[in-house]
mmCIF file of C-alpha atoms in Angstrom:
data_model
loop_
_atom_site.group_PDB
_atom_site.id
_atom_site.type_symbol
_atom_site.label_atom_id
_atom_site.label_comp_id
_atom_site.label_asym_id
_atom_site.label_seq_id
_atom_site.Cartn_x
_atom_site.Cartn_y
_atom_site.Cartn_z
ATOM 1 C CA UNK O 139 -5.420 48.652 8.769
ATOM 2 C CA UNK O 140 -7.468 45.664 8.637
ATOM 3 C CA UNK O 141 -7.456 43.214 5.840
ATOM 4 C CA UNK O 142 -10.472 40.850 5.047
ATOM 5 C CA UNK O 143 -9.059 37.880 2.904
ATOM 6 C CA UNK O 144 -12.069 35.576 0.680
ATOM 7 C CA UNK O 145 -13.147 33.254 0.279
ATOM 8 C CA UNK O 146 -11.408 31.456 3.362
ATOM 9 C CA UNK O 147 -11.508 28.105 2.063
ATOM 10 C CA UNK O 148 -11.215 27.800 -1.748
ATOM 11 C CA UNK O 149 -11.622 23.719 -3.283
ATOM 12 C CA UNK O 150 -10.138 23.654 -6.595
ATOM 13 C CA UNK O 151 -8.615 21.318 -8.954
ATOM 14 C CA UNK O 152 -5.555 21.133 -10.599
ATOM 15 C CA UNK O 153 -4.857 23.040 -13.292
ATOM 16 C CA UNK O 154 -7.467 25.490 -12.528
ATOM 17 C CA UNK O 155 -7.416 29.263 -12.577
ATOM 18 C CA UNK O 156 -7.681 30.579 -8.861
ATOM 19 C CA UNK O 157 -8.210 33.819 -7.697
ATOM 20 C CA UNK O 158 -7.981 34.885 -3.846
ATOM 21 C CA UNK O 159 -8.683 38.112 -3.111
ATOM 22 C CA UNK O 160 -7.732 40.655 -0.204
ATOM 23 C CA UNK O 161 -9.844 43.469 0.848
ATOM 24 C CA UNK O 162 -8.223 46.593 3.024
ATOM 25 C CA UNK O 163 -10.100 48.696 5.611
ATOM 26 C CA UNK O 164 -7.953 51.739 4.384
ATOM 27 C CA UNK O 165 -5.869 52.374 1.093
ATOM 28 C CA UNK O 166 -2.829 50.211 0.946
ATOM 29 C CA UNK O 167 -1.146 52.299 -1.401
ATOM 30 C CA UNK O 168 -0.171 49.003 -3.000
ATOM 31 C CA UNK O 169 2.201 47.578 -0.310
ATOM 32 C CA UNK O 170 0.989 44.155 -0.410
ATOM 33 C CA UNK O 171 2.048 41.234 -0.148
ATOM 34 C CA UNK O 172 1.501 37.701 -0.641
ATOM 35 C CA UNK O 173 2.732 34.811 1.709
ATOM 36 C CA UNK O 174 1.894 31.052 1.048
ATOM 37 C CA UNK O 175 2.008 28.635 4.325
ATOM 38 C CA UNK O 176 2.291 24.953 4.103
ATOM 39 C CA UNK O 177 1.331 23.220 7.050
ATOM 40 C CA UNK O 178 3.809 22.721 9.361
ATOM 41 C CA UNK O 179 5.740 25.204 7.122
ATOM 42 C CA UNK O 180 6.771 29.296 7.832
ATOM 43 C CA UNK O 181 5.287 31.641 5.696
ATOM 44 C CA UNK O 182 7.017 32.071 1.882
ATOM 45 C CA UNK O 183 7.341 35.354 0.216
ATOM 46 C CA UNK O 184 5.041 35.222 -2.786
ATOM 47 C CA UNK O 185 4.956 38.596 -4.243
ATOM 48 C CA UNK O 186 5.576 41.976 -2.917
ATOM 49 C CA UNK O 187 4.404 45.670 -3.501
ATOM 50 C CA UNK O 188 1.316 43.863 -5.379
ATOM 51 C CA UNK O 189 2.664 42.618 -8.221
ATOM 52 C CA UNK O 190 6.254 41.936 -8.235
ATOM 53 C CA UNK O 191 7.432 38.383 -7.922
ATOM 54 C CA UNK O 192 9.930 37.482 -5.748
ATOM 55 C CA UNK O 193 12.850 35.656 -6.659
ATOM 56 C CA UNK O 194 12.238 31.632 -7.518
ATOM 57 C CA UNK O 195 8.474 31.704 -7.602
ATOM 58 C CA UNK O 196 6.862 30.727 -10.325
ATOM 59 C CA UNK O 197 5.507 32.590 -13.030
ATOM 60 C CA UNK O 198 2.305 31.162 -12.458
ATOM 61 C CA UNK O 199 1.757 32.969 -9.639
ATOM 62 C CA UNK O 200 0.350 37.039 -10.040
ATOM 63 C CA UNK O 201 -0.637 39.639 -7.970
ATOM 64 C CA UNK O 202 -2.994 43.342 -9.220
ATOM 65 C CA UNK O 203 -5.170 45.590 -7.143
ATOM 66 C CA UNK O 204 -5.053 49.013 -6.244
ATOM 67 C CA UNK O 205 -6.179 50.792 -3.846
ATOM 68 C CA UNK O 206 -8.506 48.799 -0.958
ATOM 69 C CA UNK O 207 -8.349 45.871 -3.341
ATOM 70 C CA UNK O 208 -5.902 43.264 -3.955
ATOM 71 C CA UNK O 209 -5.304 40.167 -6.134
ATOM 72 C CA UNK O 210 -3.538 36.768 -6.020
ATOM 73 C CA UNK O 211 -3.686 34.936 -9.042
ATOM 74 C CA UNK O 212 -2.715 31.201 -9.619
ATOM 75 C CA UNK O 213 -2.494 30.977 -13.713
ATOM 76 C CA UNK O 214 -2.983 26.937 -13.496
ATOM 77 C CA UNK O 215 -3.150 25.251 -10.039
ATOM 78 C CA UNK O 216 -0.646 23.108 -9.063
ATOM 79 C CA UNK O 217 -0.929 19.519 -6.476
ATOM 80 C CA UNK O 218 1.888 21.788 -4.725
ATOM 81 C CA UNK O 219 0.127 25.216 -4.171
ATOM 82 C CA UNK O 220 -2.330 23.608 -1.932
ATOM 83 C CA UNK O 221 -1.173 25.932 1.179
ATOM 84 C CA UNK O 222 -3.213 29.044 2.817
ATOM 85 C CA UNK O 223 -2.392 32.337 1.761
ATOM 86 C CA UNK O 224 -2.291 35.503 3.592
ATOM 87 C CA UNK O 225 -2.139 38.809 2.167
ATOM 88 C CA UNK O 226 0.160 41.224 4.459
ATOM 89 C CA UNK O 227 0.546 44.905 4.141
ATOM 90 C CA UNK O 228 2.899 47.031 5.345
ATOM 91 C CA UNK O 229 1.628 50.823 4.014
ATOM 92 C CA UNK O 230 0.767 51.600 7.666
ATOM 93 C CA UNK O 231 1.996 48.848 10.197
ATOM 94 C CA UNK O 232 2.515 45.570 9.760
ATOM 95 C CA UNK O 233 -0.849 43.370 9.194
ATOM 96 C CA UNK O 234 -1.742 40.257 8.279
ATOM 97 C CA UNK O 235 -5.270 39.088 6.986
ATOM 98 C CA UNK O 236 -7.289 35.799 7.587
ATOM 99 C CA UNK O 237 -5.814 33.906 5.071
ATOM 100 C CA UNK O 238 -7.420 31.919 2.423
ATOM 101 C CA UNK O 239 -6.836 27.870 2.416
ATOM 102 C CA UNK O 240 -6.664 26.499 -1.291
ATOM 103 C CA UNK O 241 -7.765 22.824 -1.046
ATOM 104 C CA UNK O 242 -8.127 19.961 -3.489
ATOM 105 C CA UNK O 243 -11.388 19.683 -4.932
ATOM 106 C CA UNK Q 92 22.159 31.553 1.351
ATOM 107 C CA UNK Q 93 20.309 33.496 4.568
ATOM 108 C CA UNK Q 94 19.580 31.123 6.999
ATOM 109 C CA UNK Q 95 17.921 31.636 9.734
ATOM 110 C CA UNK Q 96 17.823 29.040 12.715
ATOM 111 C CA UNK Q 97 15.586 28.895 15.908
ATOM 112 C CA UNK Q 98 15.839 27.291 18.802
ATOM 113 C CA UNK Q 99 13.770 24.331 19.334
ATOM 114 C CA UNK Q 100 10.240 23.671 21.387
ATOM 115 C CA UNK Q 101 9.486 24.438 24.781
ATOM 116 C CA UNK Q 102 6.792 23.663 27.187
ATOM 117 C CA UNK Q 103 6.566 26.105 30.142
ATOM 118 C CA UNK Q 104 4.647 26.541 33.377
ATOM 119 C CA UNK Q 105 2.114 29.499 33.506
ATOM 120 C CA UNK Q 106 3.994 32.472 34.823
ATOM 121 C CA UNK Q 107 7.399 31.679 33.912
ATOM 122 C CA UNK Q 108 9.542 33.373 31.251
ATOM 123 C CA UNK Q 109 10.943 32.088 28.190
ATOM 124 C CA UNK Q 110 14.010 33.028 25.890
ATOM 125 C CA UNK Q 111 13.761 31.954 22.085
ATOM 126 C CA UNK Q 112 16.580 32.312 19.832
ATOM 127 C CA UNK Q 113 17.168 32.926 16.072
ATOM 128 C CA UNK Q 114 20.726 32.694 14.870
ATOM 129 C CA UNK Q 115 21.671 33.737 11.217
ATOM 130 C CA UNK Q 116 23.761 33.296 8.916
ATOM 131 C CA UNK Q 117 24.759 34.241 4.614
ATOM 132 C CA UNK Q 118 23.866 37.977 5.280
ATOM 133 C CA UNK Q 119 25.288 41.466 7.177
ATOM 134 C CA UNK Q 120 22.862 40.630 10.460
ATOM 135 C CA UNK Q 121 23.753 44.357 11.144
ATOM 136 C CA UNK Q 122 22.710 45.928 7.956
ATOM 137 C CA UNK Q 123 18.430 44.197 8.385
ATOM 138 C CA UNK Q 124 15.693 44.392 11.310
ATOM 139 C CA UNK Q 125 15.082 41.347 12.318
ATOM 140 C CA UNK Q 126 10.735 40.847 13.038
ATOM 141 C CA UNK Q 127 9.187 38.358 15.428
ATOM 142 C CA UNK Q 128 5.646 37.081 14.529
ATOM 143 C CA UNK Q 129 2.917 35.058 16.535
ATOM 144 C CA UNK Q 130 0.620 32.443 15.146
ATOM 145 C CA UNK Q 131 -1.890 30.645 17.169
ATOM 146 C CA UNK Q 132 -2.644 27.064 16.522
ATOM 147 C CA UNK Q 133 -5.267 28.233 13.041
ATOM 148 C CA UNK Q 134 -4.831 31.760 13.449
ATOM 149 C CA UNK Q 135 -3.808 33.887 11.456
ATOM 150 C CA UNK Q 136 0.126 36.337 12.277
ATOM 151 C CA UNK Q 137 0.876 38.583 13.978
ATOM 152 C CA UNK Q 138 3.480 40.892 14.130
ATOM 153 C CA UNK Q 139 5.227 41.454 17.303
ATOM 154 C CA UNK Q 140 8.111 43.958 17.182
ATOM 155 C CA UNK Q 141 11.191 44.354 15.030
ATOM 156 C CA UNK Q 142 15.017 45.111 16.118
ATOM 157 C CA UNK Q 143 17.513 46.459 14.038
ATOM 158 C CA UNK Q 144 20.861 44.202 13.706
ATOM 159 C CA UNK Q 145 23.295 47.330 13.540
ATOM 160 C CA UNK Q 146 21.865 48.844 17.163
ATOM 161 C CA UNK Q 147 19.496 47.329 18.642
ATOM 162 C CA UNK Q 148 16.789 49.914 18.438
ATOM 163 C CA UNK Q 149 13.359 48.050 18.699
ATOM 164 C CA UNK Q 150 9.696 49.057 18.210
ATOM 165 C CA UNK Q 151 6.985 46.383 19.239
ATOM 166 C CA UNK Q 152 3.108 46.109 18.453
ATOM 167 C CA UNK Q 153 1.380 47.886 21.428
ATOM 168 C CA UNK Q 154 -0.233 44.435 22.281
ATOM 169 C CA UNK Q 155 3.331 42.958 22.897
ATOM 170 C CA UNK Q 156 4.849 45.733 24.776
ATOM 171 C CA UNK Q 157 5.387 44.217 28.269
ATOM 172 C CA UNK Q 158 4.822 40.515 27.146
ATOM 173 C CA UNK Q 159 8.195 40.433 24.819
ATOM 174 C CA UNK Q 160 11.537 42.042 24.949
ATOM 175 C CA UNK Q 161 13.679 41.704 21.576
ATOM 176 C CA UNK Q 162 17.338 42.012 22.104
ATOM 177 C CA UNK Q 163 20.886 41.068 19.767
ATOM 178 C CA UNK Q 164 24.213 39.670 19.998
ATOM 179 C CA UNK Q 165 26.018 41.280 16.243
ATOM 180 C CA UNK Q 166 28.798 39.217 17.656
ATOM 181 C CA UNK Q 167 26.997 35.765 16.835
ATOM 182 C CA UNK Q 168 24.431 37.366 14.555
ATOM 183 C CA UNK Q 169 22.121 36.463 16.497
ATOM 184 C CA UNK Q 170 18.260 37.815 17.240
ATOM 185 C CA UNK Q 171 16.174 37.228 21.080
ATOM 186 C CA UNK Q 172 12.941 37.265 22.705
ATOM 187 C CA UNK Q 173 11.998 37.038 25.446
ATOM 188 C CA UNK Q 174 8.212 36.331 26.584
ATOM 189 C CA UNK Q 175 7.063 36.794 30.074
ATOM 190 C CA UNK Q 176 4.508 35.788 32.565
ATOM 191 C CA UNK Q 177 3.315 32.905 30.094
ATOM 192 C CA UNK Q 178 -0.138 31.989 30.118
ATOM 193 C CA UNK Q 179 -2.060 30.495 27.866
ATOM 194 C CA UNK Q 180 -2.538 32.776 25.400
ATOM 195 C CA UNK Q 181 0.974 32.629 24.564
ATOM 196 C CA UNK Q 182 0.680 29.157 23.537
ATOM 197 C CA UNK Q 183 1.655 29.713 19.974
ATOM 198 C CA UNK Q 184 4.439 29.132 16.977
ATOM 199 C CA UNK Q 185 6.845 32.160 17.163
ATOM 200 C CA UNK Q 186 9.018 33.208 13.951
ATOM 201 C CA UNK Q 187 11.664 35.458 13.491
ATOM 202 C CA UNK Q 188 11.525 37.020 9.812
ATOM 203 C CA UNK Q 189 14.368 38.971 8.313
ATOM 204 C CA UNK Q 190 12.480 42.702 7.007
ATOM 205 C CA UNK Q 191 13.877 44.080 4.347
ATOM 206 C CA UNK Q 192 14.285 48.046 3.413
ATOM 207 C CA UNK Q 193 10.892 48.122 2.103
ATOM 208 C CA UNK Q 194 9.201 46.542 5.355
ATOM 209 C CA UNK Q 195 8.163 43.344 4.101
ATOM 210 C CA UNK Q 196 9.868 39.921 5.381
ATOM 211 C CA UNK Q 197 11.732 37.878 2.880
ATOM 212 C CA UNK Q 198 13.207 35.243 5.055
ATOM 213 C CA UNK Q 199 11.462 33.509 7.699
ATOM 214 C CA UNK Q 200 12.957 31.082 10.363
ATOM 215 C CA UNK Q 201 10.878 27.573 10.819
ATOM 216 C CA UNK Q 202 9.398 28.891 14.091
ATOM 217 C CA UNK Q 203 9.665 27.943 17.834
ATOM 218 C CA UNK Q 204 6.721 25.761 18.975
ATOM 219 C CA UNK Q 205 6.036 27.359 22.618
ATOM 220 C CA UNK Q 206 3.120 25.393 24.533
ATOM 221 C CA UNK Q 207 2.566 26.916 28.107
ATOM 222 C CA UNK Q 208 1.251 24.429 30.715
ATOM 223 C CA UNK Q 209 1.003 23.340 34.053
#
């Protein structure tokens, strides 16, 4: 399964409402994930299985979609969420997508 | 806490072999498969086998098969890989990842900077 992230760069300011979004080349079946990578940084478990949040991030943070179609949601950006994203899913394999980097506007 | 550690940079000639390490620590190593990933200076990640703590029992990406061998020591909970005939298209960060039950990764080590060069 291939997974087409957009957009790939995203400027934004804080306190914003941001929205990246995932696309899948087959049905998911909703096991998606989201990672955030700071540079220099591994990967951090966002959310998992669309839209549960993982233990110690914060609530700003939400994930929907169905389907082909997936969601990350940032309720009110943060200086700290500046990172790239990656959606991952894991219904058939194990594949990540392009990513999306969130920068300061 | 899970911790995982791994082993620190290395440059290496073309054609040699390398050995990274990722030793853990605050959970059962043999109860989880242990994943290693590949990113690319930019790129995006890619997933390059798993091995299961309790056995040993592997399965790799197609692409990898050849290039990396995973292996385990339970007695110092400790996951391996091995990449070999290094060119440059190995030059990359490599992470181990702990997977959990429902085959996403949930802990990640900091990664293993390999740079392959003459």
């Amino acid at each position: 399964i291939q997974l087409t992230q957009s957009p790939s760069l995203l400027s934004a300011s804080v306190g914003d409402r941001v929205t990246l979004s995932c696309k899948g080349s087959q049905n998911i079946n909703n096991y998606l994930a989201w990672y955030q990578q700071k540079l220099g940084e591994a990967p951090k478990l966002l959310i998992y299985k669309t839209n549960s949040l993982q233990t110690g991030i914060p609530s700003r943070f939400s994930g929907s979609g169905s389907g082909t179609d997936y969601t990350l949601t940032i309720s009110s950006l943060h200086s700290e969420d500046l990172a790239t994203y990656y959606c991952y899913q894991y219904n058939n394999g194990w594949t990540f997508g392009g990513g999306t980097k969130l920068e300061l506007k | 806490e899970v911790q995982l550690q791994q082993s620190g940079a290395e440059l290496v000639k073309p054609g040699a072999s390398v050995k990274l390490s990722c030793k853990t620590s605050g959970y059962t190593f043999s109860n989880y498969y242990m994943s290693w990933l590949k990113q690319m200076p930019g790129q995006n990640i890619e997933w390059i086998g798993n091995i299961y703590g309790g056995n040993g029992g592997t399965g790799y990406n197609q692409k990898f098969k050849g290039k990396a061998t995973l292996t385990v020591d339970k007695s110092s909970s400790t996951a391996y890989m091995d990449l070999s005939s290094l060119t440059s298209e190995d030059s990359a960060v490599y992470f181990c990842a702990r997977l959990t039950g429902r085959r996403y990764f949930d802990f990640w080590g900091p990664g293993t900077m390999v740079t392959v060069s003459s």
